[in-house]
PDB file of C-alpha atoms and ligand atoms in Angstrom:
ATOM      1  CA  UNK A 146       0.322  -1.391  48.255  1.00  0.00           C
ATOM      2  CA  UNK A 147      -2.030   0.563  45.701  1.00  0.00           C
ATOM      3  CA  UNK A 148      -2.708  -0.788  42.187  1.00  0.00           C
ATOM      4  CA  UNK A 149      -2.630   1.356  39.659  1.00  0.00           C
ATOM      5  CA  UNK A 150      -5.792   2.211  37.831  1.00  0.00           C
ATOM      6  CA  UNK A 151      -5.844   3.608  33.989  1.00  0.00           C
ATOM      7  CA  UNK A 152      -9.448   4.326  33.041  1.00  0.00           C
ATOM      8  CA  UNK A 153     -10.363   5.635  29.471  1.00  0.00           C
ATOM      9  CA  UNK A 154     -13.219   8.407  29.458  1.00  0.00           C
ATOM     10  CA  UNK A 155     -14.371   8.305  25.953  1.00  0.00           C
ATOM     11  CA  UNK A 156     -16.639  11.123  26.503  1.00  0.00           C
ATOM     12  CA  UNK A 157     -19.193  11.779  23.782  1.00  0.00           C
ATOM     13  CA  UNK A 158     -17.003   9.762  21.015  1.00  0.00           C
ATOM     14  CA  UNK A 159     -17.286   6.486  19.344  1.00  0.00           C
ATOM     15  CA  UNK A 160     -19.585   4.379  17.071  1.00  0.00           C
ATOM     16  CA  UNK A 161     -20.272   0.645  17.042  1.00  0.00           C
ATOM     17  CA  UNK A 162     -17.465   0.470  14.251  1.00  0.00           C
ATOM     18  CA  UNK A 163     -14.875   2.504  15.917  1.00  0.00           C
ATOM     19  CA  UNK A 164     -15.678   0.927  19.321  1.00  0.00           C
ATOM     20  CA  UNK A 165     -15.311  -2.627  18.056  1.00  0.00           C
ATOM     21  CA  UNK A 166     -12.108  -1.717  16.195  1.00  0.00           C
ATOM     22  CA  UNK A 167     -10.871   0.086  19.346  1.00  0.00           C
ATOM     23  CA  UNK A 168     -11.750  -2.701  21.987  1.00  0.00           C
ATOM     24  CA  UNK A 169     -10.035  -5.682  19.520  1.00  0.00           C
ATOM     25  CA  UNK A 170      -6.967  -3.655  19.425  1.00  0.00           C
ATOM     26  CA  UNK A 171      -7.090  -2.946  23.588  1.00  0.00           C
ATOM     27  CA  UNK A 172      -7.584  -6.687  23.792  1.00  0.00           C
ATOM     28  CA  UNK A 173      -4.801  -7.895  21.823  1.00  0.00           C
ATOM     29  CA  UNK A 174      -2.515  -5.110  23.640  1.00  0.00           C
ATOM     30  CA  UNK A 175      -3.329  -5.538  27.108  1.00  0.00           C
ATOM     31  CA  UNK A 176      -4.632  -8.813  27.557  1.00  0.00           C
ATOM     32  CA  UNK A 177      -1.368 -10.034  29.781  1.00  0.00           C
ATOM     33  CA  UNK A 178      -1.549  -6.990  31.943  1.00  0.00           C
ATOM     34  CA  UNK A 179      -1.997  -7.763  35.553  1.00  0.00           C
ATOM     35  CA  UNK A 180      -0.137  -4.844  37.426  1.00  0.00           C
ATOM     36  CA  UNK A 181      -2.630  -2.468  36.465  1.00  0.00           C
ATOM     37  CA  UNK A 182      -6.414  -2.363  36.883  1.00  0.00           C
ATOM     38  CA  UNK A 183      -7.713  -1.180  33.515  1.00  0.00           C
ATOM     39  CA  UNK A 184     -11.182   0.505  32.810  1.00  0.00           C
ATOM     40  CA  UNK A 185     -13.223   2.068  29.674  1.00  0.00           C
ATOM     41  CA  UNK A 186     -16.089   4.355  30.357  1.00  0.00           C
ATOM     42  CA  UNK A 187     -18.024   4.697  26.952  1.00  0.00           C
ATOM     43  CA  UNK A 188     -20.990   6.789  26.301  1.00  0.00           C
ATOM     44  CA  UNK A 189     -23.957   5.022  27.795  1.00  0.00           C
ATOM     45  CA  UNK A 190     -25.827   3.895  24.622  1.00  0.00           C
ATOM     46  CA  UNK A 191     -22.647   1.572  23.914  1.00  0.00           C
ATOM     47  CA  UNK A 192     -22.488   0.139  27.694  1.00  0.00           C
ATOM     48  CA  UNK A 193     -24.312  -3.237  26.897  1.00  0.00           C
ATOM     49  CA  UNK A 194     -22.293  -3.827  23.777  1.00  0.00           C
ATOM     50  CA  UNK A 195     -18.918  -3.181  25.316  1.00  0.00           C
ATOM     51  CA  UNK A 196     -19.263  -5.161  28.391  1.00  0.00           C
ATOM     52  CA  UNK A 197     -20.509  -7.988  26.176  1.00  0.00           C
ATOM     53  CA  UNK A 198     -17.130  -7.437  24.296  1.00  0.00           C
ATOM     54  CA  UNK A 199     -15.183  -7.315  27.147  1.00  0.00           C
ATOM     55  CA  UNK A 200     -16.605  -9.814  29.101  1.00  0.00           C
ATOM     56  CA  UNK A 201     -13.845 -12.466  30.511  1.00  0.00           C
ATOM     57  CA  UNK A 202     -10.876  -9.761  29.636  1.00  0.00           C
ATOM     58  CA  UNK A 203      -8.998  -7.774  32.164  1.00  0.00           C
ATOM     59  CA  UNK A 204     -10.756  -4.284  31.129  1.00  0.00           C
ATOM     60  CA  UNK A 205     -13.869  -3.385  33.227  1.00  0.00           C
ATOM     61  CA  UNK A 206     -16.398  -1.102  31.882  1.00  0.00           C
ATOM     62  CA  UNK A 207     -17.655   1.987  33.896  1.00  0.00           C
ATOM     63  CA  UNK A 208     -20.269   4.791  33.133  1.00  0.00           C
ATOM     64  CA  UNK A 209     -19.454   8.476  32.890  1.00  0.00           C
ATOM     65  CA  UNK A 210     -22.285   9.967  35.029  1.00  0.00           C
ATOM     66  CA  UNK A 211     -25.316   8.482  37.274  1.00  0.00           C
ATOM     67  CA  UNK A 212     -28.180  10.020  38.881  1.00  0.00           C
ATOM     68  CA  UNK A 213     -28.329  10.831  42.723  1.00  0.00           C
ATOM     69  CA  UNK A 214     -31.463   9.617  42.648  1.00  0.00           C
ATOM     70  CA  UNK A 215     -32.555   5.705  42.666  1.00  0.00           C
ATOM     71  CA  UNK A 216     -35.426   5.965  40.225  1.00  0.00           C
ATOM     72  CA  UNK A 217     -38.246   8.161  39.100  1.00  0.00           C
ATOM     73  CA  UNK A 218     -39.438  10.843  36.921  1.00  0.00           C
ATOM     74  CA  UNK A 219     -35.841  11.960  35.858  1.00  0.00           C
ATOM     75  CA  UNK A 220     -35.951  12.221  32.103  1.00  0.00           C
ATOM     76  CA  UNK A 221     -32.469  11.353  30.702  1.00  0.00           C
ATOM     77  CA  UNK A 222     -31.023  10.069  33.978  1.00  0.00           C
ATOM     78  CA  UNK A 223     -29.466   6.791  34.262  1.00  0.00           C
ATOM     79  CA  UNK A 224     -29.775   5.423  37.981  1.00  0.00           C
ATOM     80  CA  UNK A 225     -26.454   3.947  39.499  1.00  0.00           C
ATOM     81  CA  UNK A 226     -28.451   0.613  39.827  1.00  0.00           C
ATOM     82  CA  UNK A 227     -29.235   0.337  36.152  1.00  0.00           C
ATOM     83  CA  UNK A 228     -25.312   0.744  35.442  1.00  0.00           C
ATOM     84  CA  UNK A 229     -24.701  -2.287  38.107  1.00  0.00           C
ATOM     85  CA  UNK A 230     -27.472  -4.503  36.527  1.00  0.00           C
ATOM     86  CA  UNK A 231     -25.842  -4.126  32.902  1.00  0.00           C
ATOM     87  CA  UNK A 232     -22.254  -5.231  34.463  1.00  0.00           C
ATOM     88  CA  UNK A 233     -20.769  -1.794  35.259  1.00  0.00           C
ATOM     89  CA  UNK A 234     -17.998  -1.762  38.126  1.00  0.00           C
ATOM     90  CA  UNK A 235     -17.395   1.945  38.164  1.00  0.00           C
ATOM     91  CA  UNK A 236     -18.561   5.390  37.513  1.00  0.00           C
ATOM     92  CA  UNK A 237     -17.027   8.800  36.970  1.00  0.00           C
ATOM     93  CA  UNK A 238     -18.861  11.423  38.986  1.00  0.00           C
ATOM     94  CA  UNK A 239     -18.331  15.101  39.203  1.00  0.00           C
ATOM     95  CA  UNK A 240     -16.257  15.461  35.808  1.00  0.00           C
ATOM     96  CA  UNK A 241     -15.118  19.131  35.287  1.00  0.00           C
ATOM     97  CA  UNK A 242     -17.389  18.922  31.983  1.00  0.00           C
ATOM     98  CA  UNK A 243     -20.745  18.113  33.901  1.00  0.00           C
ATOM     99  CA  UNK A 244     -19.900  20.602  36.429  1.00  0.00           C
ATOM    100  CA  UNK A 245     -19.474  23.095  34.061  1.00  0.00           C
ATOM    101  CA  UNK A 246     -21.949  22.281  31.319  1.00  0.00           C
ATOM    102  CA  UNK A 247     -24.749  20.899  33.587  1.00  0.00           C
ATOM    103  CA  UNK A 248     -24.000  23.022  36.436  1.00  0.00           C
ATOM    104  CA  UNK A 249     -23.372  19.997  38.774  1.00  0.00           C
ATOM    105  CA  UNK A 250     -22.067  21.773  42.157  1.00  0.00           C
ATOM    106  CA  UNK A 251     -20.204  19.802  44.819  1.00  0.00           C
ATOM    107  CA  UNK A 252     -23.495  18.932  46.755  1.00  0.00           C
ATOM    108  CA  UNK A 253     -24.846  17.274  43.841  1.00  0.00           C
ATOM    109  CA  UNK A 254     -21.822  15.562  42.957  1.00  0.00           C
ATOM    110  CA  UNK A 255     -21.744  14.246  46.693  1.00  0.00           C
ATOM    111  CA  UNK A 256     -25.043  12.698  46.436  1.00  0.00           C
ATOM    112  CA  UNK A 257     -24.089  11.141  43.051  1.00  0.00           C
ATOM    113  CA  UNK A 258     -21.569   9.599  44.788  1.00  0.00           C
ATOM    114  CA  UNK A 259     -23.382   8.474  47.385  1.00  0.00           C
ATOM    115  CA  UNK A 260     -26.048   6.946  45.123  1.00  0.00           C
ATOM    116  CA  UNK A 261     -23.134   5.068  42.781  1.00  0.00           C
ATOM    117  CA  UNK A 262     -21.984   3.444  46.052  1.00  0.00           C
ATOM    118  CA  UNK A 263     -25.407   2.588  47.067  1.00  0.00           C
ATOM    119  CA  UNK A 264     -25.792   0.748  43.830  1.00  0.00           C
ATOM    120  CA  UNK A 265     -22.542  -0.916  44.437  1.00  0.00           C
ATOM    121  CA  UNK A 266     -20.241   0.832  41.990  1.00  0.00           C
ATOM    122  CA  UNK A 267     -16.900   2.486  42.514  1.00  0.00           C
ATOM    123  CA  UNK A 268     -17.258   6.272  42.056  1.00  0.00           C
ATOM    124  CA  UNK A 269     -14.358   7.690  40.363  1.00  0.00           C
ATOM    125  CA  UNK A 270     -14.798  11.422  41.991  1.00  0.00           C
ATOM    126  CA  UNK A 271     -13.434  13.975  39.771  1.00  0.00           C
ATOM    127  CA  UNK A 272     -11.854  17.157  41.429  1.00  0.00           C
ATOM    128  CA  UNK A 273      -9.689  19.999  39.869  1.00  0.00           C
ATOM    129  CA  UNK A 274      -9.389  23.999  39.800  1.00  0.00           C
ATOM    130  CA  UNK A 275      -9.603  26.340  36.654  1.00  0.00           C
ATOM    131  CA  UNK A 276      -6.938  28.170  35.258  1.00  0.00           C
ATOM    132  CA  UNK A 277      -8.326  31.466  37.065  1.00  0.00           C
ATOM    133  CA  UNK A 278      -8.114  29.594  40.355  1.00  0.00           C
ATOM    134  CA  UNK A 279      -4.662  28.543  39.837  1.00  0.00           C
ATOM    135  CA  UNK A 280      -3.449  31.835  38.978  1.00  0.00           C
ATOM    136  CA  UNK A 281      -5.289  33.279  42.181  1.00  0.00           C
ATOM    137  CA  UNK A 282      -3.624  30.745  44.241  1.00  0.00           C
ATOM    138  CA  UNK A 283      -7.092  29.164  44.685  1.00  0.00           C
ATOM    139  CA  UNK A 284      -5.959  25.317  43.802  1.00  0.00           C
ATOM    140  CA  UNK A 285      -6.116  24.147  47.232  1.00  0.00           C
ATOM    141  CA  UNK A 286      -9.232  25.782  48.292  1.00  0.00           C
ATOM    142  CA  UNK A 287     -11.134  24.648  45.487  1.00  0.00           C
ATOM    143  CA  UNK A 288      -9.920  21.052  45.420  1.00  0.00           C
ATOM    144  CA  UNK A 289     -10.596  21.169  49.425  1.00  0.00           C
ATOM    145  CA  UNK A 290     -14.280  22.348  48.892  1.00  0.00           C
ATOM    146  CA  UNK A 291     -15.073  19.631  46.040  1.00  0.00           C
ATOM    147  CA  UNK A 292     -13.710  16.911  48.408  1.00  0.00           C
ATOM    148  CA  UNK A 293     -14.873  17.960  51.582  1.00  0.00           C
ATOM    149  CA  UNK A 294     -18.449  18.250  50.357  1.00  0.00           C
ATOM    150  CA  UNK A 295     -18.131  14.035  49.593  1.00  0.00           C
ATOM    151  CA  UNK A 296     -16.223  13.482  52.751  1.00  0.00           C
ATOM    152  CA  UNK A 297     -18.937  15.264  54.805  1.00  0.00           C
ATOM    153  CA  UNK A 298     -21.996  13.425  52.724  1.00  0.00           C
ATOM    154  CA  UNK A 299     -20.423  10.098  52.402  1.00  0.00           C
ATOM    155  CA  UNK A 300     -18.122   9.604  55.401  1.00  0.00           C
ATOM    156  CA  UNK A 301     -14.195   9.142  55.288  1.00  0.00           C
ATOM    157  CA  UNK A 302     -14.797   5.285  55.015  1.00  0.00           C
ATOM    158  CA  UNK A 303     -16.550   5.612  52.005  1.00  0.00           C
ATOM    159  CA  UNK A 304     -13.296   6.325  50.134  1.00  0.00           C
ATOM    160  CA  UNK A 305     -12.206   2.724  51.088  1.00  0.00           C
ATOM    161  CA  UNK A 306     -14.675   2.061  47.866  1.00  0.00           C
ATOM    162  CA  UNK A 307     -13.555   4.904  45.619  1.00  0.00           C
ATOM    163  CA  UNK A 308     -11.049   6.500  43.258  1.00  0.00           C
ATOM    164  CA  UNK A 309     -10.080  10.190  43.249  1.00  0.00           C
ATOM    165  CA  UNK A 310      -9.063  11.638  39.907  1.00  0.00           C
ATOM    166  CA  UNK A 311      -7.531  15.127  40.136  1.00  0.00           C
ATOM    167  CA  UNK A 312      -7.974  16.920  36.994  1.00  0.00           C
ATOM    168  CA  UNK A 313      -6.804  20.433  36.620  1.00  0.00           C
ATOM    169  CA  UNK A 314      -9.509  21.850  34.218  1.00  0.00           C
ATOM    170  CA  UNK A 315      -7.067  23.909  32.067  1.00  0.00           C
ATOM    171  CA  UNK A 316      -5.434  20.532  31.082  1.00  0.00           C
ATOM    172  CA  UNK A 317      -8.172  18.511  30.026  1.00  0.00           C
ATOM    173  CA  UNK A 318      -8.118  18.372  26.537  1.00  0.00           C
ATOM    174  CA  UNK A 319      -5.590  21.342  25.921  1.00  0.00           C
ATOM    175  CA  UNK A 320      -2.568  19.674  25.560  1.00  0.00           C
ATOM    176  CA  UNK A 321      -1.450  21.456  28.627  1.00  0.00           C
ATOM    177  CA  UNK A 322      -0.457  19.016  31.229  1.00  0.00           C
ATOM    178  CA  UNK A 323       0.388  19.859  34.831  1.00  0.00           C
ATOM    179  CA  UNK A 324       3.904  19.425  35.584  1.00  0.00           C
ATOM    180  CA  UNK A 325       4.578  16.092  37.456  1.00  0.00           C
ATOM    181  CA  UNK A 326       5.500  18.380  40.277  1.00  0.00           C
ATOM    182  CA  UNK A 327       2.332  20.481  40.189  1.00  0.00           C
ATOM    183  CA  UNK A 328       0.276  17.455  39.852  1.00  0.00           C
ATOM    184  CA  UNK A 329       2.047  15.546  42.811  1.00  0.00           C
ATOM    185  CA  UNK A 330       1.881  18.739  45.123  1.00  0.00           C
ATOM    186  CA  UNK A 331      -2.099  18.617  44.422  1.00  0.00           C
ATOM    187  CA  UNK A 332      -2.196  14.502  44.968  1.00  0.00           C
ATOM    188  CA  UNK A 333      -0.310  14.913  48.225  1.00  0.00           C
ATOM    189  CA  UNK A 334      -2.465  17.894  49.242  1.00  0.00           C
ATOM    190  CA  UNK A 335      -5.796  15.587  48.526  1.00  0.00           C
ATOM    191  CA  UNK A 336      -4.011  12.574  50.129  1.00  0.00           C
ATOM    192  CA  UNK A 337      -3.211  14.673  53.580  1.00  0.00           C
ATOM    193  CA  UNK A 338      -6.729  16.120  53.651  1.00  0.00           C
ATOM    194  CA  UNK A 339      -8.383  12.712  53.923  1.00  0.00           C
ATOM    195  CA  UNK A 340      -5.516  11.613  56.079  1.00  0.00           C
ATOM    196  CA  UNK A 341      -6.842  14.145  58.721  1.00  0.00           C
ATOM    197  CA  UNK A 342     -10.084  12.099  58.874  1.00  0.00           C
ATOM    198  CA  UNK A 343      -8.379   8.963  58.607  1.00  0.00           C
ATOM    199  CA  UNK A 344      -4.875   7.953  57.645  1.00  0.00           C
ATOM    200  CA  UNK A 345      -5.464   4.142  56.912  1.00  0.00           C
ATOM    201  CA  UNK A 346      -7.824   5.026  54.473  1.00  0.00           C
ATOM    202  CA  UNK A 347      -5.869   7.835  52.768  1.00  0.00           C
ATOM    203  CA  UNK A 348      -2.484   5.533  52.820  1.00  0.00           C
ATOM    204  CA  UNK A 349      -5.121   2.860  50.568  1.00  0.00           C
ATOM    205  CA  UNK A 350      -6.675   5.728  48.497  1.00  0.00           C
ATOM    206  CA  UNK A 351      -5.852   5.724  44.887  1.00  0.00           C
ATOM    207  CA  UNK A 352      -5.870   9.224  43.500  1.00  0.00           C
ATOM    208  CA  UNK A 353      -5.655   9.491  39.475  1.00  0.00           C
ATOM    209  CA  UNK A 354      -4.413  12.264  37.544  1.00  0.00           C
ATOM    210  CA  UNK A 355      -6.187  13.365  34.508  1.00  0.00           C
ATOM    211  CA  UNK A 356      -5.507  16.260  31.882  1.00  0.00           C
ATOM    212  CA  UNK A 357      -3.673  15.629  28.658  1.00  0.00           C
ATOM    213  CA  UNK A 358      -1.946  12.399  29.698  1.00  0.00           C
ATOM    214  CA  UNK A 359      -0.522  10.821  26.696  1.00  0.00           C
ATOM    215  CA  UNK A 360       2.167   8.176  26.047  1.00  0.00           C
ATOM    216  CA  UNK A 361       5.063  10.273  26.344  1.00  0.00           C
ATOM    217  CA  UNK A 362       4.300  11.980  29.712  1.00  0.00           C
ATOM    218  CA  UNK A 363       2.486   9.162  31.650  1.00  0.00           C
ATOM    219  CA  UNK A 364       5.777   7.609  32.899  1.00  0.00           C
ATOM    220  CA  UNK A 365       6.697  10.955  34.303  1.00  0.00           C
ATOM    221  CA  UNK A 366       3.596  11.267  35.980  1.00  0.00           C
ATOM    222  CA  UNK A 367       2.829   7.895  37.388  1.00  0.00           C
ATOM    223  CA  UNK A 368       6.444   7.498  38.631  1.00  0.00           C
ATOM    224  CA  UNK A 369       5.292   9.684  41.734  1.00  0.00           C
ATOM    225  CA  UNK A 370       4.892   9.085  45.127  1.00  0.00           C
ATOM    226  CA  UNK A 371       1.113   9.947  45.254  1.00  0.00           C
ATOM    227  CA  UNK A 372      -0.150   9.483  41.701  1.00  0.00           C
ATOM    228  CA  UNK A 373      -1.915   6.021  41.279  1.00  0.00           C
ATOM    229  CA  UNK A 374      -2.688   5.986  37.696  1.00  0.00           C
ATOM    230  CA  UNK A 375      -4.639   8.098  35.202  1.00  0.00           C
ATOM    231  CA  UNK A 376      -8.146   9.167  33.806  1.00  0.00           C
ATOM    232  CA  UNK A 377      -7.538   9.342  30.355  1.00  0.00           C
ATOM    233  CA  UNK A 378      -9.790  10.996  27.802  1.00  0.00           C
ATOM    234  CA  UNK A 379      -8.345  11.927  24.114  1.00  0.00           C
ATOM    235  CA  UNK A 380      -5.572   9.212  24.495  1.00  0.00           C
ATOM    236  CA  UNK A 381      -8.126   6.597  25.585  1.00  0.00           C
ATOM    237  CA  UNK A 382      -9.703   6.842  22.077  1.00  0.00           C
ATOM    238  CA  UNK A 383      -6.257   5.799  20.296  1.00  0.00           C
ATOM    239  CA  UNK A 384      -5.406   1.962  21.217  1.00  0.00           C
ATOM    240  CA  UNK A 385      -1.635   2.692  20.845  1.00  0.00           C
ATOM    241  CA  UNK A 386      -1.525   5.377  23.211  1.00  0.00           C
ATOM    242  CA  UNK A 387      -3.940   3.983  25.750  1.00  0.00           C
ATOM    243  CA  UNK A 388      -1.795   0.642  25.401  1.00  0.00           C
ATOM    244  CA  UNK A 389       1.404   2.631  26.044  1.00  0.00           C
ATOM    245  CA  UNK A 390      -0.103   4.751  28.905  1.00  0.00           C
ATOM    246  CA  UNK A 391      -1.359   1.664  30.683  1.00  0.00           C
ATOM    247  CA  UNK A 392       2.044  -0.024  30.422  1.00  0.00           C
ATOM    248  CA  UNK A 393       3.690   2.951  31.858  1.00  0.00           C
ATOM    249  CA  UNK A 394       1.189   2.812  34.971  1.00  0.00           C
ATOM    250  CA  UNK A 395       2.232  -1.142  35.015  1.00  0.00           C
ATOM    251  CA  UNK A 396       6.057  -0.310  35.371  1.00  0.00           C
ATOM    252  CA  UNK A 397       5.066   2.354  37.977  1.00  0.00           C
ATOM    253  CA  UNK A 398       3.521  -0.386  40.322  1.00  0.00           C
TER     254      UNK A 398
HETATM  255  P1  PGA B1061      -7.894  14.503  28.291  1.00  0.00           P
HETATM  256  O1  PGA B1061      -9.121  14.374  29.196  1.00  0.00           O
HETATM  257  O2  PGA B1061      -7.039  13.458  28.552  1.00  0.00           O
HETATM  258  O3  PGA B1061      -8.600  14.636  26.837  1.00  0.00           O
HETATM  259  O4  PGA B1061      -7.416  15.828  28.602  1.00  0.00           O
HETATM  260  C1  PGA B1061      -9.143  13.934  30.419  1.00  0.00           C
HETATM  261  C2  PGA B1061     -10.721  13.980  31.140  1.00  0.00           C
HETATM  262  O5  PGA B1061     -11.421  15.156  31.152  1.00  0.00           O
HETATM  263  O6  PGA B1061     -11.030  12.802  31.917  1.00  0.00           O
END
């Protein structure tokens, strides 16, 4: 039985004031929810404050990225061990915005995944195709390349302590959501590919969907066989929307 996970990726949004309002609304609205695991991933500078605010709640906190290195002369980077030390439980790696803007390739993302786990964090590994890939029928090839790089570097058993997020790039922040059928097809492909290495790991692996998940489309996505929750961008900044999405995931459990 896979417990659904709903994680909010705040991206480069927030302020002390906005965070505090959002978090108090989330705690009021989600305090009783046990059937779903919850997390928020704020910008790094706010992590200590957010962790403090949420201590003792059922909402975990994660980073949005971490370095592939353990420490040293890497200006601007944050080591996984630093995230662990301040109380993070998970970290997003390989988000498409970083793959595009920071030119993170699959080998680099795999190294970040390994470093995150070595620091005791649960990586949330993002994979997904661009619009041109889908139109050219290359969705599975692109997702396979991104996934295999991590399977090869970390080994399939590392996925006992990891989560995958399938995020079609064309659906992120665009209001275009993959249809539940399109999403389920890729989720099943990912699970089968992991099963090719180890069926037990694949059966227990949580695969989240991300890309314009909103209160009104969440239930349709989370109801499908291989969709185990969501990585939520824009809607995670709106307390009512995030609460509704988390409740939809709890009902799918
Ligand atoms: P979105 O972002 O929900 O705003 O589309 C999802 C993500 O990028 O994780």
